[in-house]
CSV table of N, CA and C in Angstrom, one decimal:
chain,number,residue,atom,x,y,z
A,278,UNK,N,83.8,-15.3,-5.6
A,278,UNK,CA,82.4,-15.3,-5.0
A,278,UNK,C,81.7,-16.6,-5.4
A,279,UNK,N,81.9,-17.6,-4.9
A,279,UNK,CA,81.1,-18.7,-4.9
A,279,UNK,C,80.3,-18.7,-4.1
A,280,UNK,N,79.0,-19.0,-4.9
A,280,UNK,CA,77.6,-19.5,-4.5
A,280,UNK,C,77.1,-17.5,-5.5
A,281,UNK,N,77.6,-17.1,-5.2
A,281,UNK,CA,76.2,-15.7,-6.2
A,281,UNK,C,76.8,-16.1,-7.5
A,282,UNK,N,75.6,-15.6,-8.2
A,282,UNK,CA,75.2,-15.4,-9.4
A,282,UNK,C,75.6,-14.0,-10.1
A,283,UNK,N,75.4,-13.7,-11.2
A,283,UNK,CA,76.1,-12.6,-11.9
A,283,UNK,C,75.5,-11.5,-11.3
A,284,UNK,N,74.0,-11.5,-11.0
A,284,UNK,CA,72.8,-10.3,-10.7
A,284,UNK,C,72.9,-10.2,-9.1
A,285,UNK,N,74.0,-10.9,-8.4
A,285,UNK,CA,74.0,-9.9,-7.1
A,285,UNK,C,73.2,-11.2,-6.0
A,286,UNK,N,72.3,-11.4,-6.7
A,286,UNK,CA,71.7,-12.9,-6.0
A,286,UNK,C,72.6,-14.2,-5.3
A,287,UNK,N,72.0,-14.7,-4.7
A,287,UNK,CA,72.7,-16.1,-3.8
A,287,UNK,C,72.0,-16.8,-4.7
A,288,UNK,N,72.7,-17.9,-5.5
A,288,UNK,CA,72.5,-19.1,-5.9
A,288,UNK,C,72.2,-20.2,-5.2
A,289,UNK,N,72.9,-20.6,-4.6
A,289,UNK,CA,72.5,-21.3,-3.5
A,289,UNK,C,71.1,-21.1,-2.8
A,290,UNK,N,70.8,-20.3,-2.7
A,290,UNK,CA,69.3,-20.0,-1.9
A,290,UNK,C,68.3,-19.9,-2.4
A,291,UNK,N,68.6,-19.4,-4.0
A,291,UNK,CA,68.1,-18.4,-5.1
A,291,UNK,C,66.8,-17.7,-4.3
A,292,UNK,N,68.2,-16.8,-3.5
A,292,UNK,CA,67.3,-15.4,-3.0
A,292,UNK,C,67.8,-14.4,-3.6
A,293,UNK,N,66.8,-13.8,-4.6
A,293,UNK,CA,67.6,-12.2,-5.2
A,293,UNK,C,67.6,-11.1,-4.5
A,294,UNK,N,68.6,-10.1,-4.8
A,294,UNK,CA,68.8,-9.2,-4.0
A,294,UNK,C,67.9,-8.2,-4.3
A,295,UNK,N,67.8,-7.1,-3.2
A,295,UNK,CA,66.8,-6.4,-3.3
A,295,UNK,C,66.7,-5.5,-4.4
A,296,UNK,N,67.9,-5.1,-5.3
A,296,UNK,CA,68.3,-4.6,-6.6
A,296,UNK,C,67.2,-4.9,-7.8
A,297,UNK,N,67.3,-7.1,-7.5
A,297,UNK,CA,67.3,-7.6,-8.6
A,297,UNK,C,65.6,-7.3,-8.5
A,298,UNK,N,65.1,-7.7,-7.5
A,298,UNK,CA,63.2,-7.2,-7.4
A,298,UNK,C,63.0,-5.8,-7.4
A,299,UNK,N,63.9,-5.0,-7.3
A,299,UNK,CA,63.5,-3.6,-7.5
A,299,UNK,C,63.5,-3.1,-9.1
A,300,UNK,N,64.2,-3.7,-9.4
A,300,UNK,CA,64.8,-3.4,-11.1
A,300,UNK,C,63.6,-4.1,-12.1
A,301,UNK,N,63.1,-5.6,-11.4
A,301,UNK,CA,61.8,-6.1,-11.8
A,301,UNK,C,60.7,-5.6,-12.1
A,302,UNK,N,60.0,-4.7,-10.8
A,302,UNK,CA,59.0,-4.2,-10.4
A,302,UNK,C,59.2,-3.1,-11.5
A,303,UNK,N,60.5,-2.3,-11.5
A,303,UNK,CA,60.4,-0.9,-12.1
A,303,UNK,C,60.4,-1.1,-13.6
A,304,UNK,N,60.8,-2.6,-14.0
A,304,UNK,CA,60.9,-2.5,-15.4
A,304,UNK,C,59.0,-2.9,-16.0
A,305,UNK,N,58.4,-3.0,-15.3
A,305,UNK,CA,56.9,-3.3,-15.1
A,305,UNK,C,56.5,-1.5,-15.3
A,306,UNK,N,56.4,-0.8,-14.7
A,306,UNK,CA,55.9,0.6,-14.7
A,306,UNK,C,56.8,1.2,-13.5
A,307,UNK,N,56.3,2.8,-13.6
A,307,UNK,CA,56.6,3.8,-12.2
A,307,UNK,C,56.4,2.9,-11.2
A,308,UNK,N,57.3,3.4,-9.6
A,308,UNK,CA,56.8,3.2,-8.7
A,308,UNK,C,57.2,4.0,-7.6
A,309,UNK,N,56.8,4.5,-6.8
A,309,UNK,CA,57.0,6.0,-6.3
A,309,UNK,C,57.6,4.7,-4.6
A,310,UNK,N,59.1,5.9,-4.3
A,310,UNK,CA,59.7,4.9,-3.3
A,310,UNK,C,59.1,4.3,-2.4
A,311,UNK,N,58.1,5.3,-1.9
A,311,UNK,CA,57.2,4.5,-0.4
A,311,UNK,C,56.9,2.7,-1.0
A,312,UNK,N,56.4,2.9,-2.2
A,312,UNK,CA,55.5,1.5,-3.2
A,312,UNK,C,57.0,0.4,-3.2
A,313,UNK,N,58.1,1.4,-3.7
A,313,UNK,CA,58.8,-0.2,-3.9
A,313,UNK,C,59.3,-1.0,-2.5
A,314,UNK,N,59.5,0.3,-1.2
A,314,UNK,CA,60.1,-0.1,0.0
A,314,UNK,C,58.3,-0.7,0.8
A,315,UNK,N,57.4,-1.2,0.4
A,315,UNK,CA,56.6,-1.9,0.9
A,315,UNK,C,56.5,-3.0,-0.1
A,316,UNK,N,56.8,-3.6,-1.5
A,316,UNK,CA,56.8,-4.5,-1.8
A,316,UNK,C,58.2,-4.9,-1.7
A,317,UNK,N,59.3,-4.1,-1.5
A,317,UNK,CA,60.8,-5.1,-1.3
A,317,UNK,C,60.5,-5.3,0.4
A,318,UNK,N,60.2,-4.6,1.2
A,318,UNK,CA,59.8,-5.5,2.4
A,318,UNK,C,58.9,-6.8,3.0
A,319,UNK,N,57.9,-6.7,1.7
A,319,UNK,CA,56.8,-7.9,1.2
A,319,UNK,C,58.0,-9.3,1.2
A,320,UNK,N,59.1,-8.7,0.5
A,320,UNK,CA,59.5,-10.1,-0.3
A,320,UNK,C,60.6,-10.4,0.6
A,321,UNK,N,60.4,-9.8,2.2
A,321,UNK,CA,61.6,-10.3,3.2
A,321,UNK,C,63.2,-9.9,2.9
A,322,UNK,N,63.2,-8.5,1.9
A,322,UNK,CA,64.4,-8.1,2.4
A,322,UNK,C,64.5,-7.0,3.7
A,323,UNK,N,65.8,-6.8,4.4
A,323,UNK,CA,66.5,-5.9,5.1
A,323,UNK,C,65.7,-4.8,4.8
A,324,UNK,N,65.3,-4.1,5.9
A,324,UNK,CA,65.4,-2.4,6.1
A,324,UNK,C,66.5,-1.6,5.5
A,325,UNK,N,67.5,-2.1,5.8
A,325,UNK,CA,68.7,-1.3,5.4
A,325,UNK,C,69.3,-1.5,4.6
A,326,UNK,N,68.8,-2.9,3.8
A,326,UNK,CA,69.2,-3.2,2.3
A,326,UNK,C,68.3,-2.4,1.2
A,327,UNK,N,67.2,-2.5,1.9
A,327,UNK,CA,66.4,-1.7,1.2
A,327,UNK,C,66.4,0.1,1.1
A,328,UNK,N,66.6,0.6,2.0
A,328,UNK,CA,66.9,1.9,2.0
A,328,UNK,C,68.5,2.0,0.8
A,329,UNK,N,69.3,1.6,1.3
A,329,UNK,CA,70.7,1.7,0.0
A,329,UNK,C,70.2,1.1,-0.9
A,330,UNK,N,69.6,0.4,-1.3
A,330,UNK,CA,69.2,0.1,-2.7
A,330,UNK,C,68.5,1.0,-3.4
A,331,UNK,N,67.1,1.5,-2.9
A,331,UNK,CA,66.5,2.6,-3.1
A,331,UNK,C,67.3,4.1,-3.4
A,332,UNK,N,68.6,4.2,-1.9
A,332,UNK,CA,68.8,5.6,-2.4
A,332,UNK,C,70.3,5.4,-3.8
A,333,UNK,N,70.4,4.1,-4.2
A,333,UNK,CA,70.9,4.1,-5.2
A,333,UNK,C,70.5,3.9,-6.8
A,334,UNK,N,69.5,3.9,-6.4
A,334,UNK,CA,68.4,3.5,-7.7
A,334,UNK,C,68.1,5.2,-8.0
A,335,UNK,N,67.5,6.3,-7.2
A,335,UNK,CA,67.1,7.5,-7.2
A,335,UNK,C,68.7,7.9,-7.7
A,336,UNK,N,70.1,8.3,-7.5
A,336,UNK,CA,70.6,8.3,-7.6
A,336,UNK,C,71.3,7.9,-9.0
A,337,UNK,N,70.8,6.5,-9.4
A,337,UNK,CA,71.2,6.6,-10.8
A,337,UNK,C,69.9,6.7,-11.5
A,338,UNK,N,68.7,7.4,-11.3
A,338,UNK,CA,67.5,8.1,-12.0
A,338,UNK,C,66.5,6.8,-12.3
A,339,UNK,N,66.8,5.9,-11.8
A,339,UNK,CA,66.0,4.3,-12.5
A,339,UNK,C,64.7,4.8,-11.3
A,340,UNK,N,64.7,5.2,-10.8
A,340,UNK,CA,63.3,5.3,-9.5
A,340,UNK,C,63.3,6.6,-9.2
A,341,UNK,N,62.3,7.4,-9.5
A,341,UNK,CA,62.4,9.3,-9.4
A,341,UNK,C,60.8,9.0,-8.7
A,342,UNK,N,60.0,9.7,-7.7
A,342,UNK,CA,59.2,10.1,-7.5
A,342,UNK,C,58.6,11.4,-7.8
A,343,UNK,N,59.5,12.3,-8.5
A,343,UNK,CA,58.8,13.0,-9.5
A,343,UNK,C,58.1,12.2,-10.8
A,344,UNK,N,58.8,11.7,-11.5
A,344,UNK,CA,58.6,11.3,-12.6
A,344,UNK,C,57.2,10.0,-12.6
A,345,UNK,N,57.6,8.9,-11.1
A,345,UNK,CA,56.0,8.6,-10.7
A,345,UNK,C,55.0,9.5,-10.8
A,346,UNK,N,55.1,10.7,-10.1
A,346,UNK,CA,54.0,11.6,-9.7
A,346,UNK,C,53.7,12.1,-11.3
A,347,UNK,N,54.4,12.5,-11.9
A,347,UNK,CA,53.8,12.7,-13.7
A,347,UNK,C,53.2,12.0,-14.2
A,348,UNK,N,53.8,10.4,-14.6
A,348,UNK,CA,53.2,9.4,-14.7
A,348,UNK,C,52.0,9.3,-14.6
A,349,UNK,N,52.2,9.4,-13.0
A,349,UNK,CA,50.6,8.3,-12.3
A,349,UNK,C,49.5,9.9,-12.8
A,350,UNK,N,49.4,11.1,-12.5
A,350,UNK,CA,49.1,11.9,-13.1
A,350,UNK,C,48.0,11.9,-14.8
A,351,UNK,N,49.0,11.5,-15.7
A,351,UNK,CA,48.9,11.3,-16.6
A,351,UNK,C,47.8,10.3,-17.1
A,352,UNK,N,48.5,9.2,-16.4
A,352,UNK,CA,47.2,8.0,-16.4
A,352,UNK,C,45.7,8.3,-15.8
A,353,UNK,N,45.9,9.7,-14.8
A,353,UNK,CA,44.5,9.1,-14.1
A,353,UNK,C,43.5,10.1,-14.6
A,354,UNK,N,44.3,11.4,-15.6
A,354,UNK,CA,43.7,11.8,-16.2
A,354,UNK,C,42.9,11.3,-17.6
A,355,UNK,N,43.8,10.6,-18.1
A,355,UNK,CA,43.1,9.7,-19.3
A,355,UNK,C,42.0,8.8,-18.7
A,356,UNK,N,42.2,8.2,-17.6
A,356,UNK,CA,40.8,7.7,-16.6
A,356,UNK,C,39.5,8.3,-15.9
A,357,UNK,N,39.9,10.3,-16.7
A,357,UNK,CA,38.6,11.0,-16.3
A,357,UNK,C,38.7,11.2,-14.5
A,358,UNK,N,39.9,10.9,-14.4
A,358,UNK,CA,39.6,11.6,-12.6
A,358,UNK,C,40.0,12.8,-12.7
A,359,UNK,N,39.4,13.5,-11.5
A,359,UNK,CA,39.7,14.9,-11.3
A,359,UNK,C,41.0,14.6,-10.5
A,360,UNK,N,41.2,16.3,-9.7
A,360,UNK,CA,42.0,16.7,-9.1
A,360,UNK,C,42.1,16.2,-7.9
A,361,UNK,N,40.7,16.3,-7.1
A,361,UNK,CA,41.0,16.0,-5.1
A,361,UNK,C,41.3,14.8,-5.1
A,362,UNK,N,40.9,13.5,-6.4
A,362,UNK,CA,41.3,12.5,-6.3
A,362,UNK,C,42.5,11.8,-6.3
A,363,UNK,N,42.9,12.5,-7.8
A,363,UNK,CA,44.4,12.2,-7.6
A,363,UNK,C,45.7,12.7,-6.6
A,364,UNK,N,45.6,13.7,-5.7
A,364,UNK,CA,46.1,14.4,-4.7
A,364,UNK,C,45.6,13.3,-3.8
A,365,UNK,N,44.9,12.9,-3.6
A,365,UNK,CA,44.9,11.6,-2.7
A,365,UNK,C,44.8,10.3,-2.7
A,366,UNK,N,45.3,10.0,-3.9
A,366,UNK,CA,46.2,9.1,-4.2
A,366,UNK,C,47.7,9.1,-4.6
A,367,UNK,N,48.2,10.8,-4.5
A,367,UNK,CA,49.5,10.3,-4.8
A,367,UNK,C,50.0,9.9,-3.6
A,368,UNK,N,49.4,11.2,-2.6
A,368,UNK,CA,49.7,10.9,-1.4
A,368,UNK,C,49.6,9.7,-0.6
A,369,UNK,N,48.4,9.2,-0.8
A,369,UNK,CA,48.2,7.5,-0.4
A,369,UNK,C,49.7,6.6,-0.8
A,370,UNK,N,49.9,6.9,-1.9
A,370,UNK,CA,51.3,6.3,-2.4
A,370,UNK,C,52.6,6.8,-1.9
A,371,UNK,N,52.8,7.6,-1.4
A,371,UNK,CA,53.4,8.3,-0.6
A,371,UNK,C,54.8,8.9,-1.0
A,372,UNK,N,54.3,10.2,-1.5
A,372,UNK,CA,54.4,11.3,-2.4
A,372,UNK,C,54.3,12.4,-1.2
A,373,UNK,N,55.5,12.8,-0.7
A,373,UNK,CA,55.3,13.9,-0.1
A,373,UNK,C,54.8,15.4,-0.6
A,374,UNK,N,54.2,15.8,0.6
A,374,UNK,CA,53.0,17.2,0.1
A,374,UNK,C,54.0,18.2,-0.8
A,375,UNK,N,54.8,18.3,-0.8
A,375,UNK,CA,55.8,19.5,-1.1
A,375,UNK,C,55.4,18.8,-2.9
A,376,UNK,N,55.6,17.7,-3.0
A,376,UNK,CA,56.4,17.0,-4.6
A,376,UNK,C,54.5,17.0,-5.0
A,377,UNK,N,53.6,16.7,-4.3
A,377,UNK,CA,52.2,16.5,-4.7
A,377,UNK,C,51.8,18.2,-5.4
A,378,UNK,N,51.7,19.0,-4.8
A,378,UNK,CA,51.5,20.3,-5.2
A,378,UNK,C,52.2,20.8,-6.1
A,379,UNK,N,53.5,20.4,-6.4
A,379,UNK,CA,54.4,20.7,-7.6
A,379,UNK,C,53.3,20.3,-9.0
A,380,UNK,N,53.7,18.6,-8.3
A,380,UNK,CA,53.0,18.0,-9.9
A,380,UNK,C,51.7,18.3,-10.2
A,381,UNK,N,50.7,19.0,-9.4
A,381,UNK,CA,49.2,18.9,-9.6
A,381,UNK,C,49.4,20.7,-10.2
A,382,UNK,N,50.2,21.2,-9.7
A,382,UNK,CA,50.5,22.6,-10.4
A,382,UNK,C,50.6,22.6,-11.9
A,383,UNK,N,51.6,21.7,-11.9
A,383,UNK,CA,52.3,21.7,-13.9
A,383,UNK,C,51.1,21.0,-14.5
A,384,UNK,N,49.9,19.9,-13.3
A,384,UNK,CA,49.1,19.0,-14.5
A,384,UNK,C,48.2,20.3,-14.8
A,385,UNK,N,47.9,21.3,-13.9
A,385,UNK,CA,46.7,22.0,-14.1
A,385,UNK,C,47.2,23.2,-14.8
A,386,UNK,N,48.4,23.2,-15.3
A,386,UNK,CA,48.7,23.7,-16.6
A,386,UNK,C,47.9,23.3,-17.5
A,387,UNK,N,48.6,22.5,-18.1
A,387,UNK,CA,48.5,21.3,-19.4
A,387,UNK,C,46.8,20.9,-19.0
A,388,UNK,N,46.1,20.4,-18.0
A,388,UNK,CA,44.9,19.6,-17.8
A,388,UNK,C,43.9,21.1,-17.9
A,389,UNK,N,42.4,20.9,-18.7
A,389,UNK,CA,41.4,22.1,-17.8
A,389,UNK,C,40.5,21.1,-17.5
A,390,UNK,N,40.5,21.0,-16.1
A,390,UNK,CA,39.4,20.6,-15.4
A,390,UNK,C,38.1,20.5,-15.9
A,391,UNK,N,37.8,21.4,-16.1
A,391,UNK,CA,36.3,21.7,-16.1
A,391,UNK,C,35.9,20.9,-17.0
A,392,UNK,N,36.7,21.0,-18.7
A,392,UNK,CA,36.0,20.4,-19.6
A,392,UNK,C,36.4,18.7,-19.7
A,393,UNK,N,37.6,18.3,-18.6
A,393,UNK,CA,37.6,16.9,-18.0
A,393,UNK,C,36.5,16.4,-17.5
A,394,UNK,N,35.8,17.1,-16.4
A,394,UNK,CA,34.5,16.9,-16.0
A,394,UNK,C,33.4,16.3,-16.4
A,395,UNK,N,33.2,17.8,-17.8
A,395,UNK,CA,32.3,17.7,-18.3
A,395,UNK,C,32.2,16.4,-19.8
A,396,UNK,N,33.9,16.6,-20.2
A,396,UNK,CA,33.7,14.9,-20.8
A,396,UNK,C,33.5,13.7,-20.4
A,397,UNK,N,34.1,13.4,-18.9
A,397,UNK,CA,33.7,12.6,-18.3
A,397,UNK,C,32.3,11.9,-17.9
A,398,UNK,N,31.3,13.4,-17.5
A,398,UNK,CA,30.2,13.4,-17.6
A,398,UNK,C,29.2,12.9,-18.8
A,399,UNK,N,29.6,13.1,-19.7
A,399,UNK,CA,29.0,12.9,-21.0
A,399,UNK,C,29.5,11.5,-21.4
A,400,UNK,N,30.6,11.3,-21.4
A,400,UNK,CA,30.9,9.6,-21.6
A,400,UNK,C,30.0,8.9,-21.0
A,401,UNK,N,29.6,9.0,-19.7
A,401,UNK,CA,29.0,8.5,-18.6
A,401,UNK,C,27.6,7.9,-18.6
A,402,UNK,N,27.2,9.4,-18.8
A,402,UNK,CA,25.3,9.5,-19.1
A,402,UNK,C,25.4,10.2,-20.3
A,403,UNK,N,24.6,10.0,-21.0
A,403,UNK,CA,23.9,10.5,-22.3
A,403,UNK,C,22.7,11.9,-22.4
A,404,UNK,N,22.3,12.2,-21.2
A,404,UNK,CA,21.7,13.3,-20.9
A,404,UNK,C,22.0,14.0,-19.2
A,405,UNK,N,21.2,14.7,-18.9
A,405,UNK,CA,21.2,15.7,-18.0
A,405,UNK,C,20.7,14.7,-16.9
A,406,UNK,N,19.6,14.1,-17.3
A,406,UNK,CA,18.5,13.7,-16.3
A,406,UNK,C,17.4,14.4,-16.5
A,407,UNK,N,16.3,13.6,-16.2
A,407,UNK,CA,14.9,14.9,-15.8
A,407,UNK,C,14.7,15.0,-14.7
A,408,UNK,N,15.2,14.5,-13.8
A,408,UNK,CA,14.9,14.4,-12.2
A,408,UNK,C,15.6,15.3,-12.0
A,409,UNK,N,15.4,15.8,-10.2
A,409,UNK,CA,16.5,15.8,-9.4
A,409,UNK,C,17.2,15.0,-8.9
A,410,UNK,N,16.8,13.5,-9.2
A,410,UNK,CA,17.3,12.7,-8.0
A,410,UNK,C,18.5,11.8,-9.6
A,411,UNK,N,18.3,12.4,-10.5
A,411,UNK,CA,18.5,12.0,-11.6
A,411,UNK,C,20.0,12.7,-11.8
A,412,UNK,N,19.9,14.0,-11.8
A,412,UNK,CA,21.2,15.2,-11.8
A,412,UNK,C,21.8,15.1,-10.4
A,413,UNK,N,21.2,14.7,-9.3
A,413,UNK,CA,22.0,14.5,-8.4
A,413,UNK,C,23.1,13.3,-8.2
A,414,UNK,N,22.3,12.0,-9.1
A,414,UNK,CA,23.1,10.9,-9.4
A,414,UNK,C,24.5,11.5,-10.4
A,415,UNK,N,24.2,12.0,-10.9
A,415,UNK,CA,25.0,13.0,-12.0
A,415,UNK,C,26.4,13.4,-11.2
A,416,UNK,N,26.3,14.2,-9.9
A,416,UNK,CA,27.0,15.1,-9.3
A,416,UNK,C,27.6,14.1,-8.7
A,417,UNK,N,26.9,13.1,-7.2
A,417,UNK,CA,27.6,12.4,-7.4
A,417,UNK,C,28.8,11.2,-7.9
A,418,UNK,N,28.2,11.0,-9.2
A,418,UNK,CA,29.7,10.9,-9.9
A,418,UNK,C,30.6,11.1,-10.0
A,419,UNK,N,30.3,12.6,-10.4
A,419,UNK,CA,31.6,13.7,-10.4
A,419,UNK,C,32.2,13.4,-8.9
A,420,UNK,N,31.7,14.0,-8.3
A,420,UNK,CA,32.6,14.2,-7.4
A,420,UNK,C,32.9,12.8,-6.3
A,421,UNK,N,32.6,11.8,-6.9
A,421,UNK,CA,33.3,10.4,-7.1
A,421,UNK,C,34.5,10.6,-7.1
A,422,UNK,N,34.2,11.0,-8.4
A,422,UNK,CA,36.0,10.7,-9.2
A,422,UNK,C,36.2,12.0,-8.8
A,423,UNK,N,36.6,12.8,-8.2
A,423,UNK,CA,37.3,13.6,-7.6
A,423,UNK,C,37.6,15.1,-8.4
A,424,UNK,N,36.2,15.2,-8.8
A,424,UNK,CA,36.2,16.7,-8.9
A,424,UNK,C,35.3,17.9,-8.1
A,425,UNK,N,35.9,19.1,-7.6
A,425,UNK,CA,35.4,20.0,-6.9
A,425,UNK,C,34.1,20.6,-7.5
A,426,UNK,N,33.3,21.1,-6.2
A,426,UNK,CA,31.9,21.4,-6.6
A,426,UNK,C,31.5,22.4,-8.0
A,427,UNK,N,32.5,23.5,-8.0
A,427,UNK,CA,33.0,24.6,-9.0
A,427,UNK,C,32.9,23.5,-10.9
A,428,UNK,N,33.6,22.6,-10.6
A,428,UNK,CA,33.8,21.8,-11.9
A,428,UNK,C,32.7,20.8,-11.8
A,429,UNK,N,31.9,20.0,-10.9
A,429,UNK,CA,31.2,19.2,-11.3
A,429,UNK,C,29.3,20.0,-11.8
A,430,UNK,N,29.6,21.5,-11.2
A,430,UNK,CA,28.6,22.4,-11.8
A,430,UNK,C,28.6,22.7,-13.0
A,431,UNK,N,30.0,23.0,-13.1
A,431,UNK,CA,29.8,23.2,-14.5
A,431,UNK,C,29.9,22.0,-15.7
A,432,UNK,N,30.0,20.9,-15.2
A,432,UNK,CA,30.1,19.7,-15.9
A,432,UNK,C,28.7,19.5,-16.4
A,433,UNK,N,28.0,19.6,-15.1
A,433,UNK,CA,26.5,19.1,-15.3
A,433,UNK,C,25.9,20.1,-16.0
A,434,UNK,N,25.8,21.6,-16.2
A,434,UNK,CA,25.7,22.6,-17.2
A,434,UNK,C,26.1,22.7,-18.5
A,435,UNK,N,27.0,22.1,-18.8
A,435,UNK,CA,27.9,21.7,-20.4
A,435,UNK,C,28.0,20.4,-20.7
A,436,UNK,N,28.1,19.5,-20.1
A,436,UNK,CA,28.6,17.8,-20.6
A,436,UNK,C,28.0,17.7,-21.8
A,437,UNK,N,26.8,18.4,-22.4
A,437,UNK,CA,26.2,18.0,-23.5
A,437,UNK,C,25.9,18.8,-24.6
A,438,UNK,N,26.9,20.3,-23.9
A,438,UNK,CA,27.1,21.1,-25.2
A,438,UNK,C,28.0,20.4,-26.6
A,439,UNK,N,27.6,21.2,-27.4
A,439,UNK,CA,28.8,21.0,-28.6
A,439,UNK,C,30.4,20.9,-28.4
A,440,UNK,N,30.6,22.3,-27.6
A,440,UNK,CA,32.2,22.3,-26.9
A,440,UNK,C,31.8,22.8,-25.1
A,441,UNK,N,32.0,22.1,-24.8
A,441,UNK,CA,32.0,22.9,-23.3
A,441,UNK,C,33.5,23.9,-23.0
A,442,UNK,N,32.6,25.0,-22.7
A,442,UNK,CA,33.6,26.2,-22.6
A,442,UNK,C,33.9,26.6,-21.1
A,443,UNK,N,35.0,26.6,-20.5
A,443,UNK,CA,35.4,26.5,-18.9
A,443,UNK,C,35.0,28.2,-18.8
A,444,UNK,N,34.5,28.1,-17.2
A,444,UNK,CA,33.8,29.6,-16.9
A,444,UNK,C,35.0,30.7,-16.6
């Protein structure tokens, strides 16, 4: 094979193969397949190089869109987002609904909302507000970051208890 390189790449051209940018990107963090088949099409490879690359990468476990979806999960909870937000961004990322509902099942195991909220809250502002237009700035926050009306009530009710206790 003259003219490639050890990594699958053309020397000659020094155009890497779709392997060698996908192994790149993944050694950087998760990336859920929709994400790496729009940056390996960014970088002007094949459709169909890209598809076999991908379903060989899932296949030897280097790229799981479960394990994205835990991941990205994980991180957006330490970020204080809720639920409706992350559900629409995994999906944005493109996380089919079947695999989104799994993972937001197991996080809402492990995660309680409510008292995410209401930490969130509290990090945030330092009190309640005396207004209304004050606790309404409050709510909208919350439900900013993507928590339902049920948890952003009770956020703004507790954020500044001792322990906020879920209803």
């Amino acid at each position: 094979m003259w003219g490639s390189d050890a990594s699958g790449g053309d020397a000659a051209s020094g155009k890497r193969s779709p392997r060698d940018d996908a192994i790149r990107l993944l050694a950087q963090r998760e990336y859920s397949r929709a994400e790496l088949a729009t940056r390996l099409n960014a970088r002007g490879h094949e459709a169909a190089d890209i598809a076999a690359c991908l379903d060989a990468l899932a296949e030897l476990d280097l790229q799981s869109d479960t394990r994205f979806a835990e991941s990205f999960v994980r991180s957006r909870v330490l970020r204080g987002q809720g639920p409706l937000k992350i559900r629409g961004e995994l999906a944005r990322r493109g996380i089919d609904n079947e695999q989104v509902r799994a993972t937001m099942a197991t996080a809402s195991l492990e995660v309680d909302w409510f008292a995410l909220a209401a930490e969130t809250l509290s990090r945030r502002f330092s009190d309640p507000g005396d207004t209304p237009r004050e606790r309404a700035r409050r709510e909208r926050f919350l439900a900013g970051r993507g928590f339902d009306f049920e948890q952003v009530r009770h956020a703004v009710e507790h954020a500044w208890d001792s322990a906020p206790e879920p209803p």
